[in-house]
Amino acid sequence: MELAGIKMKNPVMVASGTFGFGKDFADYIDLNKLGAIVTKSVTLKPREGNPPPRIVETPSGMLNSIGLQNKGIEHFLKKQLPFLAKFDTPTIVNIAGESVEDYAELARILSQETTVKGIEVNISCPNVKKGGMSFGCDAGLTKQVIAAVRKATTQPIIAKLTPNVADITLPAKAAAEGGADALSLINTIVGMSIDIETGGSRLGSLTGGLSGPAIRPIAVRLVYEAARAVKIPVIGIGGIMSGSDAVEFFHAGAKAVQVGTANFVDTSAAINVIKEIEEYVHRHPRAFNFS
Ligand code: RRO
């Protein structure tokens, strides 16, 4: 199948931030079986991330506040990308920045790399003070960022949207107008968990992004709305733990899905999702057209 100009063996990708740069999973699963690998967000310069604790378990989900920790684009190109080049699975690089120019610069740098088959533009990180979600919450800025990335590269562009908005159709349309080839949604939902003994937040940065099965109905609704607002393909993300969860997103209008939090529970989660989708398609041969 092909999505936004990216050739994939199946419609199941692993979501940014939940699969590192592939290496940690390669001992457990065959990376060649995945539809695509989306790498952890990379910025121009290294970032330390947020103060600990950074992860809290919640009912049917988890809160994270990593704060975009990464070693920067130079390190990524030298130390992480060469490993992924060995696999016959497209690598999609998730990029993040504090300014429109940061995103454009990252896209320019990555446009030289043949291993990179697509760029996922993270305008939806809930855990940073500058940039991140503030871009994705504003349709004007969404369009500006995507248009700047569009100018900087001919690689396929996926705009990763935030659910923390009143009307998802506005950033969805803005990203499409800016020149995105696809949308991916949802990133995490801003949440908070309080330790009642101390009265303080369980996260060092007070709030974090909620993910996991708890958010799936919200994600399905937002994918449904976004898919009807734009002509470009939508990639569904949000609490997919099984093939039937993924199938829900396909019925909502998604053309592909990303498995995220489930990777923390079971290293084979995405592989199992692929198998279960195959079984569903076998039982419902006319349900979807993955071409
Ligand atoms: O690093 C993070 O804290 C983070 C990012 Br960049 C993101 O896009 N979504 C998220 O839940 N956490």
mmCIF file of N, CA, C and O and ligand atoms in Angstrom, residues 16 40-41 50 64-69 94 96 122 124-128 160 187-189 208-211, ligand 1:
data_model
loop_
_atom_site.group_PDB
_atom_site.id
_atom_site.type_symbol
_atom_site.label_atom_id
_atom_site.label_comp_id
_atom_site.label_asym_id
_atom_site.label_seq_id
_atom_site.Cartn_x
_atom_site.Cartn_y
_atom_site.Cartn_z
ATOM 1 N N SER A 16 5.636 7.786 17.414
ATOM 2 C CA SER A 16 6.795 8.526 17.921
ATOM 3 C C SER A 16 6.821 8.516 19.451
ATOM 4 O O SER A 16 5.793 8.664 20.111
ATOM 5 N N LYS A 40 11.364 8.996 17.743
ATOM 6 C CA LYS A 40 11.128 9.983 18.809
ATOM 7 C C LYS A 40 11.484 11.381 18.305
ATOM 8 O O LYS A 40 12.462 11.548 17.574
ATOM 9 N N SER A 41 10.705 12.358 18.694
ATOM 10 C CA SER A 41 10.908 13.736 18.232
ATOM 11 C C SER A 41 12.358 14.174 18.357
ATOM 12 O O SER A 41 12.993 13.965 19.387
ATOM 13 N N ASN A 50 12.277 17.313 30.902
ATOM 14 C CA ASN A 50 11.641 17.857 32.103
ATOM 15 C C ASN A 50 12.138 17.174 33.372
ATOM 16 O O ASN A 50 12.667 16.066 33.326
ATOM 17 N N ASN A 64 2.627 11.229 30.583
ATOM 18 C CA ASN A 64 4.067 11.420 30.422
ATOM 19 C C ASN A 64 4.379 12.904 30.334
ATOM 20 O O ASN A 64 3.565 13.694 29.851
ATOM 21 N N SER A 65 5.550 13.236 30.831
ATOM 22 C CA SER A 65 6.056 14.587 30.624
ATOM 23 C C SER A 65 7.565 14.498 30.434
ATOM 24 O O SER A 65 8.353 14.808 31.329
ATOM 25 N N ILE A 66 7.943 14.019 29.268
ATOM 26 C CA ILE A 66 9.356 13.826 28.945
ATOM 27 C C ILE A 66 10.001 15.178 28.634
ATOM 28 O O ILE A 66 11.150 15.427 28.990
ATOM 29 N N GLY A 67 9.231 16.049 27.995
ATOM 30 C CA GLY A 67 9.755 17.383 27.697
ATOM 31 C C GLY A 67 10.710 17.407 26.528
ATOM 32 O O GLY A 67 11.662 18.184 26.505
ATOM 33 N N LEU A 68 10.438 16.524 25.562
ATOM 34 C CA LEU A 68 11.196 16.539 24.302
ATOM 35 C C LEU A 68 12.675 16.237 24.499
ATOM 36 O O LEU A 68 13.511 16.764 23.774
ATOM 37 N N GLN A 69 13.006 15.417 25.477
ATOM 38 C CA GLN A 69 14.413 15.042 25.662
ATOM 39 C C GLN A 69 14.927 14.353 24.396
ATOM 40 O O GLN A 69 14.293 13.428 23.877
ATOM 41 N N ASN A 94 10.075 12.236 13.222
ATOM 42 C CA ASN A 94 9.230 13.236 13.875
ATOM 43 C C ASN A 94 10.119 14.413 14.287
ATOM 44 O O ASN A 94 11.138 14.226 14.952
ATOM 45 N N ALA A 96 10.504 18.508 15.917
ATOM 46 C CA ALA A 96 9.856 19.498 16.783
ATOM 47 C C ALA A 96 10.754 20.724 16.902
ATOM 48 O O ALA A 96 11.980 20.615 16.796
ATOM 49 N N ASN A 122 5.739 17.544 14.471
ATOM 50 C CA ASN A 122 5.099 17.538 15.789
ATOM 51 C C ASN A 122 4.746 18.960 16.194
ATOM 52 O O ASN A 122 5.583 19.701 16.703
ATOM 53 N N SER A 124 2.287 19.351 18.356
ATOM 54 C CA SER A 124 1.300 18.945 19.358
ATOM 55 C C SER A 124 1.897 18.452 20.669
ATOM 56 O O SER A 124 1.177 17.862 21.476
ATOM 57 N N CYS A 125 3.200 18.711 20.933
ATOM 58 C CA CYS A 125 3.764 18.257 22.215
ATOM 59 C C CYS A 125 3.160 19.066 23.353
ATOM 60 O O CYS A 125 3.232 20.301 23.348
ATOM 61 N N PRO A 126 2.567 18.382 24.345
ATOM 62 C CA PRO A 126 1.907 19.133 25.424
ATOM 63 C C PRO A 126 2.852 19.539 26.542
ATOM 64 O O PRO A 126 2.433 20.220 27.470
ATOM 65 N N ASN A 127 4.135 19.142 26.469
ATOM 66 C CA ASN A 127 5.009 19.252 27.640
ATOM 67 C C ASN A 127 6.153 20.240 27.508
ATOM 68 O O ASN A 127 7.171 20.109 28.186
ATOM 69 N N VAL A 128 6.046 21.209 26.629
ATOM 70 C CA VAL A 128 7.114 22.206 26.508
ATOM 71 C C VAL A 128 6.507 23.609 26.590
ATOM 72 O O VAL A 128 5.352 23.824 26.233
ATOM 73 N N LYS A 160 1.244 16.168 12.749
ATOM 74 C CA LYS A 160 0.700 15.471 13.928
ATOM 75 C C LYS A 160 -0.052 16.476 14.792
ATOM 76 O O LYS A 160 0.523 17.417 15.334
ATOM 77 N N ASN A 187 -2.126 13.308 19.313
ATOM 78 C CA ASN A 187 -1.076 13.316 20.320
ATOM 79 C C ASN A 187 -1.786 13.222 21.674
ATOM 80 O O ASN A 187 -2.998 13.030 21.726
ATOM 81 N N THR A 188 -1.065 13.342 22.756
ATOM 82 C CA THR A 188 -1.656 13.101 24.075
ATOM 83 C C THR A 188 -2.531 14.274 24.544
ATOM 84 O O THR A 188 -2.387 15.401 24.085
ATOM 85 N N ILE A 189 -3.402 13.946 25.500
ATOM 86 C CA ILE A 189 -4.352 14.932 26.053
ATOM 87 C C ILE A 189 -3.785 15.441 27.381
ATOM 88 O O ILE A 189 -3.395 14.645 28.234
ATOM 89 N N GLY A 208 0.923 16.571 32.342
ATOM 90 C CA GLY A 208 1.538 15.675 31.359
ATOM 91 C C GLY A 208 0.533 15.306 30.283
ATOM 92 O O GLY A 208 -0.607 15.792 30.279
ATOM 93 N N GLY A 209 0.969 14.448 29.377
ATOM 94 C CA GLY A 209 0.098 14.025 28.271
ATOM 95 C C GLY A 209 -0.465 12.639 28.551
ATOM 96 O O GLY A 209 0.281 11.695 28.800
ATOM 97 N N LEU A 210 -1.787 12.537 28.499
ATOM 98 C CA LEU A 210 -2.467 11.261 28.769
ATOM 99 C C LEU A 210 -2.557 10.434 27.488
ATOM 100 O O LEU A 210 -2.934 10.950 26.427
ATOM 101 N N SER A 211 -2.195 9.142 27.603
ATOM 102 C CA SER A 211 -2.284 8.230 26.457
ATOM 103 C C SER A 211 -2.821 6.894 26.940
ATOM 104 O O SER A 211 -3.052 6.706 28.134
HETATM 105 O O1 RRO B 1 8.495 14.565 24.938
HETATM 106 C C1 RRO B 1 7.316 14.653 25.378
HETATM 107 O O2 RRO B 1 7.064 14.981 26.541
HETATM 108 C C2 RRO B 1 6.160 14.386 24.524
HETATM 109 C C3 RRO B 1 6.056 14.789 23.198
HETATM 110 BR BR1 RRO B 1 7.459 15.594 22.284
HETATM 111 C C4 RRO B 1 4.842 14.600 22.491
HETATM 112 O O3 RRO B 1 4.677 14.951 21.317
HETATM 113 N N1 RRO B 1 3.828 14.001 23.144
HETATM 114 C C5 RRO B 1 3.932 13.591 24.430
HETATM 115 O O4 RRO B 1 2.961 13.047 24.985
HETATM 116 N N2 RRO B 1 5.114 13.796 25.099
#
